[in-house]
């Protein structure tokens, strides 16, 4: 996910890869340039304009001490750290749950291959509905993800697509139910034993439950009231910080303000991107790649055969099997 970087590249080389960071996103924000213009105006007024003398009442009023800045910066930092940690934890949770959905579907492809081998039609239809449910689930996470791919028309036939078109919000549940019903029919047709039958149905239910976890987590962002307070604190902190940097005896304070504002605004931008990793930005999960890879793997698991007469093939392989010789040192200590 995102830009693949080298952790051992060093700080300077890493900083130069700013095109893959949040800096370009911050530079596109109107409020960044508004605050920068405000800081430059204060700096020019202080260094070249008629700034009130420090011994006057107005001059004393306009003077900010570092101790006053520390309090505002400390509170703002606490808000930012909490928000970023929350968004990162949410990002990791969504990644783990989404990957679990794809892993469970792959495992079900194996079970369908082995348990419904005597009835390949049931196995194929069940897997197609299972993959269709995964596709619809991904569409709910990131609309339009299947457009332009072969999956759009191959996983759901026109009459099936029509049957779920208006069931917004639970189309993945209906296609998952179809997969379960087809599996039960296949289990009856092949006289599958109850333990295997129950385990596969339980795994189907687990796939659906994990999908619900992903959707529920995505639909419950951080409360707006906290997000509003965070932006209020950051904006107020940057106004105060810009005034403080503008009243330096040189224009170098403007550079310090730029670095600080990029950090504060960048953390908000980063947290917002991590809170919804299905939005199509560089931090978003490559759902389309994962989905295509899942379909290719499941097709290979269900359809690929290593030879025509597999029973004889395995007999010949077993007769040739000998002591494993994997190279020098592999059996040391055994």
Coordinates of C-alpha atoms in Angstrom, one line a residue, residues 8-182:
X8 CA 17.8 2.5 5.5
X9 CA 18.1 5.4 3.0
X10 CA 18.9 8.0 5.6
X11 CA 17.0 11.2 6.6
X12 CA 18.2 13.4 3.7
X13 CA 17.3 11.0 0.9
X14 CA 14.0 10.3 2.6
X15 CA 13.2 14.0 2.9
X16 CA 13.9 14.5 -0.8
X17 CA 11.1 12.0 -1.6
X18 CA 8.6 14.7 -0.6
X19 CA 6.5 14.0 -3.7
X20 CA 5.2 10.9 -2.0
X21 CA 4.5 12.6 1.3
X22 CA 1.7 14.8 2.6
X23 CA 3.6 18.0 1.7
X24 CA 2.0 18.3 -1.8
X25 CA -1.4 17.9 -0.2
X26 CA -0.7 20.6 2.4
X27 CA 0.6 23.0 -0.3
X28 CA -2.7 22.7 -2.1
X29 CA -4.7 23.9 1.0
X30 CA -5.9 27.5 0.9
X31 CA -5.6 27.9 4.7
X32 CA -1.9 27.1 4.5
X33 CA -1.2 30.0 2.1
X34 CA -3.6 32.3 4.1
X35 CA -1.7 31.7 7.3
X36 CA 1.7 32.0 5.5
X37 CA 0.6 35.4 4.0
X38 CA -0.5 36.5 7.5
X39 CA 3.0 35.5 9.0
X40 CA 4.9 37.2 6.2
X41 CA 2.8 40.4 6.7
X42 CA 3.5 40.4 10.4
X43 CA 7.2 39.8 9.7
X44 CA 7.4 42.6 7.2
X45 CA 5.5 44.9 9.6
X46 CA 7.8 44.1 12.5
X47 CA 11.1 44.3 10.6
X48 CA 10.4 47.1 8.1
X49 CA 7.2 48.8 9.1
X50 CA 6.1 51.1 11.9
X51 CA 5.9 48.4 14.6
X52 CA 5.0 49.9 18.1
X53 CA 7.9 50.4 20.4
X54 CA 8.3 47.7 23.1
X55 CA 8.0 50.2 26.0
X56 CA 4.6 51.5 24.8
X57 CA 1.3 50.0 25.9
X58 CA 0.5 48.7 22.4
X59 CA 4.0 47.3 22.1
X60 CA 3.7 45.4 25.4
X61 CA 0.3 44.1 24.3
X62 CA 1.7 42.7 21.0
X63 CA 4.7 41.0 22.6
X64 CA 4.5 37.2 23.0
X65 CA 6.7 35.2 25.3
X66 CA 7.9 31.7 24.6
X67 CA 6.2 30.4 27.7
X68 CA 2.9 31.6 26.3
X69 CA 3.5 29.7 23.0
X70 CA 4.5 26.5 24.8
X71 CA 1.0 26.1 26.4
X72 CA -0.8 26.5 23.1
X73 CA 1.7 24.2 21.3
X74 CA 1.4 21.5 24.0
X75 CA -2.4 21.4 24.0
X76 CA -2.4 21.3 20.1
X77 CA 0.2 18.5 20.1
X78 CA -1.9 16.4 22.5
X79 CA -4.9 16.7 20.2
X80 CA -2.9 15.9 17.1
X81 CA -1.2 12.8 18.7
X82 CA -4.5 11.4 19.9
X83 CA -6.1 11.9 16.5
X84 CA -3.2 10.4 14.6
X85 CA -2.9 7.4 16.9
X86 CA -6.7 6.8 16.6
X87 CA -6.6 7.0 12.8
X88 CA -3.5 4.7 12.5
X89 CA -5.1 2.1 14.8
X90 CA -8.3 2.3 12.6
X91 CA -6.1 1.9 9.5
X92 CA -4.4 -1.2 10.8
X93 CA -7.7 -2.7 11.9
X94 CA -9.3 -2.1 8.5
X95 CA -6.3 -3.6 6.8
X96 CA -6.3 -6.7 9.0
X97 CA -10.1 -7.3 8.6
X98 CA -10.0 -6.7 4.8
X99 CA -7.1 -9.1 4.4
X100 CA -9.0 -11.6 6.5
X101 CA -11.9 -11.5 4.2
X102 CA -9.7 -12.4 1.2
X103 CA -7.8 -15.1 3.1
X104 CA -11.1 -16.8 4.2
X105 CA -12.4 -16.8 0.6
X106 CA -9.2 -18.5 -0.6
X107 CA -9.6 -21.1 2.1
X108 CA -13.2 -21.7 1.1
X109 CA -12.0 -22.2 -2.5
X110 CA -9.8 -25.1 -1.2
X111 CA -12.6 -26.6 0.8
X112 CA -15.0 -26.4 -2.2
X113 CA -12.4 -28.2 -4.4
X114 CA -12.0 -31.0 -1.9
X115 CA -15.5 -31.4 -0.5
X116 CA -17.5 -30.9 -3.7
X117 CA -15.1 -32.7 -6.1
X118 CA -17.8 -35.1 -7.1
X119 CA -20.1 -32.2 -8.1
X120 CA -17.9 -29.6 -9.8
X121 CA -21.0 -27.6 -10.9
X122 CA -22.0 -26.9 -7.3
X123 CA -18.4 -26.0 -6.4
X124 CA -18.1 -23.6 -9.3
X125 CA -21.5 -21.9 -8.7
X126 CA -20.8 -21.6 -5.0
X127 CA -17.4 -20.1 -5.6
X128 CA -18.8 -17.7 -8.2
X129 CA -21.4 -16.4 -5.8
X130 CA -18.7 -16.2 -3.1
X131 CA -16.4 -14.1 -5.3
X132 CA -19.4 -12.0 -6.4
X133 CA -20.2 -11.3 -2.8
X134 CA -16.6 -10.2 -2.3
X135 CA -16.8 -8.0 -5.4
X136 CA -20.0 -6.3 -4.2
X137 CA -18.4 -5.8 -0.8
X138 CA -15.5 -4.1 -2.4
X139 CA -17.9 -2.0 -4.5
X140 CA -19.5 -0.8 -1.3
X141 CA -16.1 0.2 0.1
X142 CA -14.9 1.8 -3.1
X143 CA -17.6 2.5 -5.7
X144 CA -16.6 1.8 -9.3
X145 CA -13.7 -0.6 -8.4
X146 CA -14.9 -3.3 -10.9
X147 CA -15.5 -0.9 -13.8
X148 CA -13.4 -1.8 -16.8
X149 CA -12.5 -5.3 -15.5
X150 CA -13.6 -8.7 -16.7
X151 CA -15.1 -9.4 -13.3
X152 CA -17.9 -6.9 -13.7
X153 CA -19.9 -9.2 -16.1
X154 CA -18.4 -12.7 -15.3
X155 CA -19.2 -13.0 -11.6
X156 CA -22.8 -11.9 -11.8
X157 CA -25.1 -12.7 -14.7
X158 CA -27.6 -10.0 -15.9
X159 CA -30.6 -11.5 -14.1
X160 CA -28.5 -11.9 -10.9
X161 CA -27.3 -8.3 -11.1
X162 CA -30.9 -7.2 -11.6
X163 CA -32.1 -9.1 -8.5
X164 CA -29.7 -7.2 -6.2
X165 CA -29.4 -3.9 -7.9
X166 CA -31.8 -2.1 -5.6
X167 CA -30.6 -3.8 -2.4
X168 CA -28.1 -1.1 -1.5
X169 CA -26.2 -1.8 1.6
X170 CA -26.7 -5.6 1.8
X171 CA -26.1 -6.9 -1.7
X172 CA -23.0 -8.7 -0.5
X173 CA -25.3 -10.5 2.1
X174 CA -27.7 -11.7 -0.6
X175 CA -24.9 -13.1 -2.8
X176 CA -23.3 -14.7 0.3
X177 CA -26.7 -16.4 1.0
X178 CA -26.8 -17.7 -2.5
X179 CA -23.4 -19.2 -2.0
X180 CA -24.5 -20.9 1.2
X181 CA -27.7 -22.3 -0.4
X182 CA -25.7 -23.7 -3.4

